[in-house]
mmCIF file of N, CA, C and O in Angstrom:
data_model
loop_
_atom_site.group_PDB
_atom_site.id
_atom_site.type_symbol
_atom_site.label_atom_id
_atom_site.label_comp_id
_atom_site.label_asym_id
_atom_site.label_seq_id
_atom_site.Cartn_x
_atom_site.Cartn_y
_atom_site.Cartn_z
ATOM 1 N N MET T 1191 38.262 114.247 13.554
ATOM 2 C CA MET T 1191 39.217 114.423 14.632
ATOM 3 C C MET T 1191 39.095 115.854 15.151
ATOM 4 O O MET T 1191 38.925 116.775 14.374
ATOM 5 N N ARG T 1192 39.241 115.969 16.486
ATOM 6 C CA ARG T 1192 39.200 117.297 17.108
ATOM 7 C C ARG T 1192 40.357 117.458 18.063
ATOM 8 O O ARG T 1192 40.773 116.507 18.728
ATOM 9 N N ILE T 1193 40.859 118.679 18.150
ATOM 10 C CA ILE T 1193 41.938 118.984 19.085
ATOM 11 C C ILE T 1193 41.358 119.049 20.492
ATOM 12 O O ILE T 1193 40.377 119.752 20.737
ATOM 13 N N VAL T 1194 41.981 118.298 21.411
ATOM 14 C CA VAL T 1194 41.566 118.345 22.807
ATOM 15 C C VAL T 1194 42.653 118.929 23.702
ATOM 16 O O VAL T 1194 42.409 119.231 24.869
ATOM 17 N N TYR T 1195 43.866 119.102 23.141
ATOM 18 C CA TYR T 1195 44.969 119.647 23.937
ATOM 19 C C TYR T 1195 46.000 120.284 23.035
ATOM 20 O O TYR T 1195 46.426 119.687 22.052
ATOM 21 N N ARG T 1196 46.380 121.512 23.363
ATOM 22 C CA ARG T 1196 47.483 122.193 22.678
ATOM 23 C C ARG T 1196 48.659 122.178 23.638
ATOM 24 O O ARG T 1196 48.597 122.756 24.716
ATOM 25 N N ALA T 1197 49.712 121.500 23.244
ATOM 26 C CA ALA T 1197 50.834 121.248 24.145
ATOM 27 C C ALA T 1197 51.866 122.366 24.105
ATOM 28 O O ALA T 1197 52.115 122.956 23.056
ATOM 29 N N GLN T 1198 52.488 122.603 25.270
ATOM 30 C CA GLN T 1198 53.606 123.541 25.349
ATOM 31 C C GLN T 1198 54.864 122.910 24.774
ATOM 32 O O GLN T 1198 55.766 123.608 24.326
ATOM 33 N N ASN T 1199 54.916 121.582 24.821
ATOM 34 C CA ASN T 1199 56.084 120.882 24.297
ATOM 35 C C ASN T 1199 55.691 119.448 23.957
ATOM 36 O O ASN T 1199 54.594 118.991 24.274
ATOM 37 N N LEU T 1200 56.592 118.754 23.327
ATOM 38 C CA LEU T 1200 56.331 117.401 22.862
ATOM 39 C C LEU T 1200 56.144 116.411 24.013
ATOM 40 O O LEU T 1200 55.345 115.478 23.917
ATOM 41 N N ILE T 1201 56.862 116.627 25.097
ATOM 42 C CA ILE T 1201 56.731 115.732 26.255
ATOM 43 C C ILE T 1201 55.320 115.802 26.824
ATOM 44 O O ILE T 1201 54.697 114.767 27.095
ATOM 45 N N ASP T 1202 54.792 117.005 26.996
ATOM 46 C CA ASP T 1202 53.423 117.157 27.496
ATOM 47 C C ASP T 1202 52.426 116.481 26.552
ATOM 48 O O ASP T 1202 51.478 115.827 26.999
ATOM 49 N N ALA T 1203 52.626 116.636 25.265
ATOM 50 C CA ALA T 1203 51.728 116.010 24.291
ATOM 51 C C ALA T 1203 51.726 114.496 24.457
ATOM 52 O O ALA T 1203 50.668 113.854 24.431
ATOM 53 N N HIS T 1204 52.894 113.917 24.648
ATOM 54 C CA HIS T 1204 52.962 112.462 24.820
ATOM 55 C C HIS T 1204 52.369 112.016 26.149
ATOM 56 O O HIS T 1204 51.757 110.942 26.231
ATOM 57 N N LEU T 1205 52.511 112.814 27.203
ATOM 58 C CA LEU T 1205 51.877 112.476 28.482
ATOM 59 C C LEU T 1205 50.361 112.414 28.320
ATOM 60 O O LEU T 1205 49.710 111.487 28.806
ATOM 61 N N VAL T 1206 49.806 113.397 27.630
ATOM 62 C CA VAL T 1206 48.359 113.423 27.409
ATOM 63 C C VAL T 1206 47.939 112.269 26.509
ATOM 64 O O VAL T 1206 46.964 111.554 26.805
ATOM 65 N N LYS T 1207 48.654 112.052 25.432
ATOM 66 C CA LYS T 1207 48.324 110.954 24.511
ATOM 67 C C LYS T 1207 48.357 109.610 25.238
ATOM 68 O O LYS T 1207 47.451 108.778 25.082
ATOM 69 N N ASP T 1208 49.393 109.379 26.043
ATOM 70 C CA ASP T 1208 49.499 108.115 26.777
ATOM 71 C C ASP T 1208 48.362 107.946 27.772
ATOM 72 O O ASP T 1208 47.825 106.846 27.929
ATOM 73 N N ALA T 1209 47.976 109.025 28.448
ATOM 74 C CA ALA T 1209 46.853 108.952 29.395
ATOM 75 C C ALA T 1209 45.557 108.631 28.666
ATOM 76 O O ALA T 1209 44.745 107.816 29.143
ATOM 77 N N LEU T 1210 45.349 109.244 27.518
ATOM 78 C CA LEU T 1210 44.143 108.971 26.731
ATOM 79 C C LEU T 1210 44.119 107.519 26.259
ATOM 80 O O LEU T 1210 43.100 106.826 26.385
ATOM 81 N N GLU T 1211 45.237 107.058 25.730
ATOM 82 C CA GLU T 1211 45.288 105.680 25.248
ATOM 83 C C GLU T 1211 45.139 104.690 26.394
ATOM 84 O O GLU T 1211 44.574 103.611 26.215
ATOM 85 N N GLY T 1212 45.619 105.055 27.583
ATOM 86 C CA GLY T 1212 45.431 104.208 28.761
ATOM 87 C C GLY T 1212 43.959 104.070 29.138
ATOM 88 O O GLY T 1212 43.552 103.086 29.735
ATOM 89 N N ALA T 1213 43.172 105.081 28.777
ATOM 90 C CA ALA T 1213 41.728 105.048 29.014
ATOM 91 C C ALA T 1213 40.978 104.552 27.776
ATOM 92 O O ALA T 1213 39.772 104.726 27.657
ATOM 93 N N GLU T 1214 41.724 103.947 26.853
ATOM 94 C CA GLU T 1214 41.173 103.383 25.623
ATOM 95 C C GLU T 1214 40.531 104.427 24.709
ATOM 96 O O GLU T 1214 39.562 104.150 24.011
ATOM 97 N N VAL T 1215 41.084 105.645 24.750
ATOM 98 C CA VAL T 1215 40.655 106.702 23.828
ATOM 99 C C VAL T 1215 41.759 106.830 22.773
ATOM 100 O O VAL T 1215 42.899 107.149 23.103
ATOM 101 N N PRO T 1216 41.456 106.577 21.508
ATOM 102 C CA PRO T 1216 42.480 106.716 20.478
ATOM 103 C C PRO T 1216 42.919 108.178 20.376
ATOM 104 O O PRO T 1216 42.090 109.081 20.420
ATOM 105 N N ALA T 1217 44.225 108.403 20.283
ATOM 106 C CA ALA T 1217 44.748 109.771 20.237
ATOM 107 C C ALA T 1217 45.874 109.864 19.220
ATOM 108 O O ALA T 1217 46.576 108.894 18.959
ATOM 109 N N PHE T 1218 46.036 111.050 18.670
ATOM 110 C CA PHE T 1218 47.039 111.311 17.645
ATOM 111 C C PHE T 1218 47.701 112.647 17.959
ATOM 112 O O PHE T 1218 47.028 113.598 18.361
ATOM 113 N N ILE T 1219 49.014 112.732 17.805
ATOM 114 C CA ILE T 1219 49.726 113.989 18.013
ATOM 115 C C ILE T 1219 49.966 114.637 16.658
ATOM 116 O O ILE T 1219 50.583 114.047 15.774
ATOM 117 N N SER T 1220 49.477 115.842 16.517
ATOM 118 C CA SER T 1220 49.663 116.615 15.296
ATOM 119 C C SER T 1220 50.804 117.608 15.509
ATOM 120 O O SER T 1220 50.904 118.229 16.564
ATOM 121 N N GLY T 1221 51.659 117.736 14.535
ATOM 122 C CA GLY T 1221 52.754 118.689 14.613
ATOM 123 C C GLY T 1221 54.001 118.140 15.275
ATOM 124 O O GLY T 1221 54.978 118.860 15.473
ATOM 125 N N GLU T 1222 53.983 116.864 15.613
ATOM 126 C CA GLU T 1222 55.115 116.246 16.302
ATOM 127 C C GLU T 1222 56.414 116.399 15.513
ATOM 128 O O GLU T 1222 57.469 116.660 16.087
ATOM 129 N N TYR T 1223 56.327 116.282 14.220
ATOM 130 C CA TYR T 1223 57.539 116.315 13.407
ATOM 131 C C TYR T 1223 57.920 117.731 12.981
ATOM 132 O O TYR T 1223 58.896 117.926 12.268
ATOM 133 N N LEU T 1224 57.176 118.722 13.456
ATOM 134 C CA LEU T 1224 57.512 120.113 13.163
ATOM 135 C C LEU T 1224 58.540 120.667 14.145
ATOM 136 O O LEU T 1224 59.068 121.751 13.937
ATOM 137 N N THR T 1225 58.819 119.921 15.210
ATOM 138 C CA THR T 1225 59.742 120.425 16.226
ATOM 139 C C THR T 1225 61.124 120.692 15.659
ATOM 140 O O THR T 1225 61.835 121.561 16.149
ATOM 141 N N GLY T 1226 61.518 120.002 14.625
ATOM 142 C CA GLY T 1226 62.816 120.238 14.003
ATOM 143 C C GLY T 1226 62.867 121.548 13.233
ATOM 144 O O GLY T 1226 63.929 122.081 12.968
ATOM 145 N N GLY T 1227 61.706 122.099 12.904
ATOM 146 C CA GLY T 1227 61.653 123.348 12.146
ATOM 147 C C GLY T 1227 61.342 124.555 12.986
ATOM 148 O O GLY T 1227 60.920 125.576 12.470
ATOM 149 N N VAL T 1228 61.535 124.464 14.298
ATOM 150 C CA VAL T 1228 61.162 125.543 15.198
ATOM 151 C C VAL T 1228 61.748 126.883 14.773
ATOM 152 O O VAL T 1228 61.108 127.914 14.910
ATOM 153 N N GLY T 1229 62.927 126.903 14.255
ATOM 154 C CA GLY T 1229 63.528 128.162 13.838
ATOM 155 C C GLY T 1229 62.731 128.870 12.757
ATOM 156 O O GLY T 1229 62.805 130.080 12.615
ATOM 157 N N GLN T 1230 61.959 128.145 12.001
ATOM 158 C CA GLN T 1230 61.178 128.714 10.907
ATOM 159 C C GLN T 1230 59.695 128.862 11.250
ATOM 160 O O GLN T 1230 58.938 129.394 10.453
ATOM 161 N N LEU T 1231 59.278 128.369 12.420
ATOM 162 C CA LEU T 1231 57.867 128.379 12.807
ATOM 163 C C LEU T 1231 57.661 129.201 14.064
ATOM 164 O O LEU T 1231 58.607 129.433 14.813
ATOM 165 N N PRO T 1232 56.425 129.625 14.343
ATOM 166 C CA PRO T 1232 56.152 130.272 15.628
ATOM 167 C C PRO T 1232 56.551 129.332 16.756
ATOM 168 O O PRO T 1232 56.422 128.110 16.644
ATOM 169 N N ALA T 1233 57.007 129.868 17.862
ATOM 170 C CA ALA T 1233 57.555 129.052 18.946
ATOM 171 C C ALA T 1233 56.508 128.203 19.660
ATOM 172 O O ALA T 1233 56.834 127.180 20.228
ATOM 173 N N LEU T 1234 55.258 128.611 19.651
ATOM 174 C CA LEU T 1234 54.235 127.893 20.405
ATOM 175 C C LEU T 1234 53.075 127.466 19.519
ATOM 176 O O LEU T 1234 52.888 127.976 18.421
ATOM 177 N N ASP T 1235 52.303 126.556 20.053
ATOM 178 C CA ASP T 1235 51.007 126.207 19.481
ATOM 179 C C ASP T 1235 51.075 125.436 18.169
ATOM 180 O O ASP T 1235 50.229 125.594 17.306
ATOM 181 N N TYR T 1236 52.075 124.599 18.000
ATOM 182 C CA TYR T 1236 52.116 123.790 16.790
ATOM 183 C C TYR T 1236 52.023 122.301 17.082
ATOM 184 O O TYR T 1236 51.929 121.511 16.176
ATOM 185 N N VAL T 1237 52.025 121.914 18.370
ATOM 186 C CA VAL T 1237 51.859 120.513 18.739
ATOM 187 C C VAL T 1237 50.518 120.378 19.453
ATOM 188 O O VAL T 1237 50.247 121.086 20.417
ATOM 189 N N ALA T 1238 49.669 119.485 18.964
ATOM 190 C CA ALA T 1238 48.343 119.299 19.537
ATOM 191 C C ALA T 1238 48.007 117.810 19.597
ATOM 192 O O ALA T 1238 48.539 117.013 18.831
ATOM 193 N N VAL T 1239 47.107 117.474 20.515
ATOM 194 C CA VAL T 1239 46.614 116.104 20.633
ATOM 195 C C VAL T 1239 45.178 116.092 20.129
ATOM 196 O O VAL T 1239 44.353 116.908 20.555
ATOM 197 N N LEU T 1240 44.904 115.175 19.221
ATOM 198 C CA LEU T 1240 43.575 115.053 18.625
ATOM 199 C C LEU T 1240 42.962 113.698 18.952
ATOM 200 O O LEU T 1240 43.695 112.711 19.122
ATOM 201 N N VAL T 1241 41.638 113.680 19.014
ATOM 202 C CA VAL T 1241 40.899 112.430 19.227
ATOM 203 C C VAL T 1241 39.718 112.408 18.256
ATOM 204 O O VAL T 1241 39.311 113.460 17.747
ATOM 205 N N PRO T 1242 39.139 111.224 18.020
ATOM 206 C CA PRO T 1242 37.945 111.162 17.174
ATOM 207 C C PRO T 1242 36.797 111.953 17.810
ATOM 208 O O PRO T 1242 36.710 112.063 19.040
ATOM 209 N N ASP T 1243 35.932 112.492 16.984
ATOM 210 C CA ASP T 1243 34.794 113.277 17.479
ATOM 211 C C ASP T 1243 33.981 112.519 18.526
ATOM 212 O O ASP T 1243 33.505 113.106 19.492
ATOM 213 N N SER T 1244 33.848 111.227 18.358
ATOM 214 C CA SER T 1244 33.043 110.422 19.281
ATOM 215 C C SER T 1244 33.674 110.285 20.668
ATOM 216 O O SER T 1244 33.008 109.880 21.613
ATOM 217 N N SER T 1245 34.946 110.639 20.806
ATOM 218 C CA SER T 1245 35.650 110.482 22.087
ATOM 219 C C SER T 1245 35.951 111.803 22.784
ATOM 220 O O SER T 1245 36.611 111.816 23.824
ATOM 221 N N VAL T 1246 35.457 112.899 22.238
ATOM 222 C CA VAL T 1246 35.822 114.216 22.763
ATOM 223 C C VAL T 1246 35.427 114.387 24.220
ATOM 224 O O VAL T 1246 36.231 114.856 25.034
ATOM 225 N N ASP T 1247 34.218 114.029 24.595
ATOM 226 C CA ASP T 1247 33.768 114.242 25.981
ATOM 227 C C ASP T 1247 34.651 113.489 26.976
ATOM 228 O O ASP T 1247 35.079 114.050 27.988
ATOM 229 N N THR T 1248 34.919 112.233 26.701
ATOM 230 C CA THR T 1248 35.781 111.433 27.570
ATOM 231 C C THR T 1248 37.182 112.012 27.618
ATOM 232 O O THR T 1248 37.794 112.146 28.685
ATOM 233 N N ALA T 1249 37.699 112.388 26.464
ATOM 234 C CA ALA T 1249 39.064 112.915 26.373
ATOM 235 C C ALA T 1249 39.205 114.227 27.131
ATOM 236 O O ALA T 1249 40.208 114.446 27.821
ATOM 237 N N GLU T 1250 38.221 115.110 27.031
ATOM 238 C CA GLU T 1250 38.322 116.410 27.700
ATOM 239 C C GLU T 1250 38.429 116.261 29.211
ATOM 240 O O GLU T 1250 39.167 117.012 29.852
ATOM 241 N N ALA T 1251 37.720 115.305 29.792
ATOM 242 C CA ALA T 1251 37.811 115.086 31.236
ATOM 243 C C ALA T 1251 39.217 114.629 31.621
ATOM 244 O O ALA T 1251 39.790 115.100 32.614
ATOM 245 N N ILE T 1252 39.779 113.735 30.844
ATOM 246 C CA ILE T 1252 41.138 113.233 31.115
ATOM 247 C C ILE T 1252 42.161 114.353 30.931
ATOM 248 O O ILE T 1252 43.068 114.530 31.750
ATOM 249 N N VAL T 1253 41.998 115.143 29.879
ATOM 250 C CA VAL T 1253 42.923 116.234 29.598
ATOM 251 C C VAL T 1253 42.898 117.265 30.728
ATOM 252 O O VAL T 1253 43.946 117.777 31.124
ATOM 253 N N ARG T 1254 41.730 117.564 31.267
ATOM 254 C CA ARG T 1254 41.649 118.515 32.388
ATOM 255 C C ARG T 1254 42.482 118.038 33.570
ATOM 256 O O ARG T 1254 43.203 118.822 34.192
ATOM 257 N N GLU T 1255 42.390 116.748 33.879
ATOM 258 C CA GLU T 1255 43.168 116.186 34.996
ATOM 259 C C GLU T 1255 44.668 116.284 34.731
ATOM 260 O O GLU T 1255 45.440 116.695 35.601
ATOM 261 N N ILE T 1256 45.089 115.903 33.540
ATOM 262 C CA ILE T 1256 46.516 115.949 33.196
ATOM 263 C C ILE T 1256 47.013 117.395 33.184
ATOM 264 O O ILE T 1256 48.090 117.696 33.709
ATOM 265 N N ASP T 1257 46.237 118.287 32.590
ATOM 266 C CA ASP T 1257 46.635 119.689 32.519
ATOM 267 C C ASP T 1257 46.778 120.287 33.917
ATOM 268 O O ASP T 1257 47.717 121.043 34.188
ATOM 269 N N HIS T 1258 45.872 119.936 34.816
ATOM 270 C CA HIS T 1258 45.949 120.407 36.209
ATOM 271 C C HIS T 1258 47.214 119.880 36.882
ATOM 272 O O HIS T 1258 47.922 120.628 37.564
ATOM 273 N N ALA T 1259 47.513 118.614 36.692
ATOM 274 C CA ALA T 1259 48.715 118.019 37.287
ATOM 275 C C ALA T 1259 49.982 118.671 36.725
ATOM 276 O O ALA T 1259 50.934 118.948 37.475
ATOM 277 N N LEU T 1260 50.019 118.942 35.424
ATOM 278 C CA LEU T 1260 51.174 119.600 34.824
ATOM 279 C C LEU T 1260 51.340 121.023 35.358
ATOM 280 O O LEU T 1260 52.461 121.466 35.622
ATOM 281 N N ALA T 1261 50.233 121.733 35.534
ATOM 282 C CA ALA T 1261 50.297 123.095 36.074
ATOM 283 C C ALA T 1261 50.842 123.083 37.498
ATOM 284 O O ALA T 1261 51.667 123.928 37.866
ATOM 285 N N GLU T 1262 50.389 122.125 38.310
ATOM 286 C CA GLU T 1262 50.891 122.014 39.687
ATOM 287 C C GLU T 1262 52.381 121.687 39.697
ATOM 288 O O GLU T 1262 53.137 122.237 40.500
ATOM 289 N N ALA T 1263 52.823 120.818 38.811
ATOM 290 C CA ALA T 1263 54.239 120.451 38.752
ATOM 291 C C ALA T 1263 55.091 121.647 38.337
ATOM 292 O O ALA T 1263 56.162 121.883 38.911
ATOM 293 N N ARG T 1264 54.614 122.420 37.363
ATOM 294 C CA ARG T 1264 55.367 123.613 36.940
ATOM 295 C C ARG T 1264 55.471 124.631 38.070
ATOM 296 O O ARG T 1264 56.511 125.258 38.269
ATOM 297 N N LEU T 1265 54.382 124.811 38.820
ATOM 298 C CA LEU T 1265 54.389 125.735 39.953
ATOM 299 C C LEU T 1265 55.380 125.270 41.016
ATOM 300 O O LEU T 1265 56.148 126.073 41.558
ATOM 301 N N ALA T 1266 55.389 123.989 41.308
ATOM 302 C CA ALA T 1266 56.323 123.449 42.310
ATOM 303 C C ALA T 1266 57.767 123.656 41.876
ATOM 304 O O ALA T 1266 58.627 124.006 42.691
ATOM 305 N N ILE T 1267 58.038 123.483 40.606
ATOM 306 C CA ILE T 1267 59.399 123.688 40.092
ATOM 307 C C ILE T 1267 59.794 125.158 40.223
ATOM 308 O O ILE T 1267 60.899 125.472 40.651
ATOM 309 N N ARG T 1268 58.872 126.066 39.880
ATOM 310 C CA ARG T 1268 59.170 127.497 40.020
ATOM 311 C C ARG T 1268 59.439 127.857 41.476
ATOM 312 O O ARG T 1268 60.333 128.651 41.773
ATOM 313 N N GLU T 1269 58.662 127.287 42.389
ATOM 314 C CA GLU T 1269 58.861 127.569 43.811
ATOM 315 C C GLU T 1269 60.222 127.066 44.276
ATOM 316 O O GLU T 1269 60.896 127.725 45.061
ATOM 317 N N LEU T 1270 60.629 125.902 43.800
ATOM 318 C CA LEU T 1270 61.960 125.394 44.153
ATOM 319 C C LEU T 1270 63.053 126.306 43.612
ATOM 320 O O LEU T 1270 64.060 126.558 44.276
ATOM 321 N N ASP T 1271 62.863 126.780 42.396
ATOM 322 C CA ASP T 1271 63.850 127.676 41.799
ATOM 323 C C ASP T 1271 63.960 128.986 42.573
ATOM 324 O O ASP T 1271 65.031 129.584 42.634
ATOM 325 N N ASP T 1272 62.849 129.433 43.166
ATOM 326 C CA ASP T 1272 62.833 130.694 43.904
ATOM 327 C C ASP T 1272 63.278 130.544 45.353
ATOM 328 O O ASP T 1272 63.515 131.533 46.031
ATOM 329 N N ASP T 1273 63.391 129.319 45.845
ATOM 330 C CA ASP T 1273 63.730 129.064 47.245
ATOM 331 C C ASP T 1273 65.251 129.035 47.415
ATOM 332 O O ASP T 1273 65.908 128.113 46.946
ATOM 333 N N PRO T 1274 65.815 130.015 48.118
ATOM 334 C CA PRO T 1274 67.263 130.039 48.289
ATOM 335 C C PRO T 1274 67.781 128.914 49.189
ATOM 336 O O PRO T 1274 68.969 128.608 49.174
ATOM 337 N N ASP T 1275 66.896 128.289 49.954
ATOM 338 C CA ASP T 1275 67.305 127.221 50.864
ATOM 339 C C ASP T 1275 67.207 125.834 50.252
ATOM 340 O O ASP T 1275 67.510 124.850 50.913
ATOM 341 N N ASN T 1276 66.757 125.740 48.987
ATOM 342 C CA ASN T 1276 66.639 124.389 48.423
ATOM 343 C C ASN T 1276 68.024 123.815 48.212
ATOM 344 O O ASN T 1276 68.996 124.500 47.990
ATOM 345 N N LEU T 1277 68.093 122.509 48.303
ATOM 346 C CA LEU T 1277 69.377 121.819 48.262
ATOM 347 C C LEU T 1277 69.732 121.290 46.879
ATOM 348 O O LEU T 1277 70.708 120.572 46.740
ATOM 349 N N VAL T 1278 68.956 121.644 45.891
ATOM 350 C CA VAL T 1278 69.230 121.174 44.545
ATOM 351 C C VAL T 1278 70.352 122.025 43.952
ATOM 352 O O VAL T 1278 70.303 123.249 43.977
ATOM 353 N N ALA T 1279 71.366 121.369 43.431
ATOM 354 C CA ALA T 1279 72.498 122.097 42.852
ATOM 355 C C ALA T 1279 72.032 122.863 41.631
ATOM 356 O O ALA T 1279 71.338 122.328 40.773
ATOM 357 N N GLN T 1280 72.410 124.124 41.556
ATOM 358 C CA GLN T 1280 72.047 124.971 40.425
ATOM 359 C C GLN T 1280 73.181 124.943 39.396
ATOM 360 O O GLN T 1280 74.347 124.930 39.755
ATOM 361 N N PRO T 1281 72.821 124.932 38.114
ATOM 362 C CA PRO T 1281 73.862 124.930 37.085
ATOM 363 C C PRO T 1281 74.673 126.217 37.136
ATOM 364 O O PRO T 1281 74.173 127.259 37.497
ATOM 365 N N GLY T 1282 75.905 126.097 36.746
ATOM 366 C CA GLY T 1282 76.697 127.310 36.644
ATOM 367 C C GLY T 1282 77.892 127.233 37.432
ATOM 368 O O GLY T 1282 78.847 127.531 37.749
#
């Protein structure tokens, strides 16, 4: 098994895992159950998506697409947060 994605959070890990499995690439999330121990662990880099060695090339192409889409979504959210004219109600 090899790591093909280091997730920022558990949701991202599951998005990648689901995309891989949708392409018939077996995937496993490592560190999923460590999220409850965050207070005792480093805050980042403990959740990863792994695939069999034979599926790495296929998986890496899929992961690049998902990672790009996640980066674009995060940027769009930041832009909305910075836009004083957006109509989304802010907490507080």
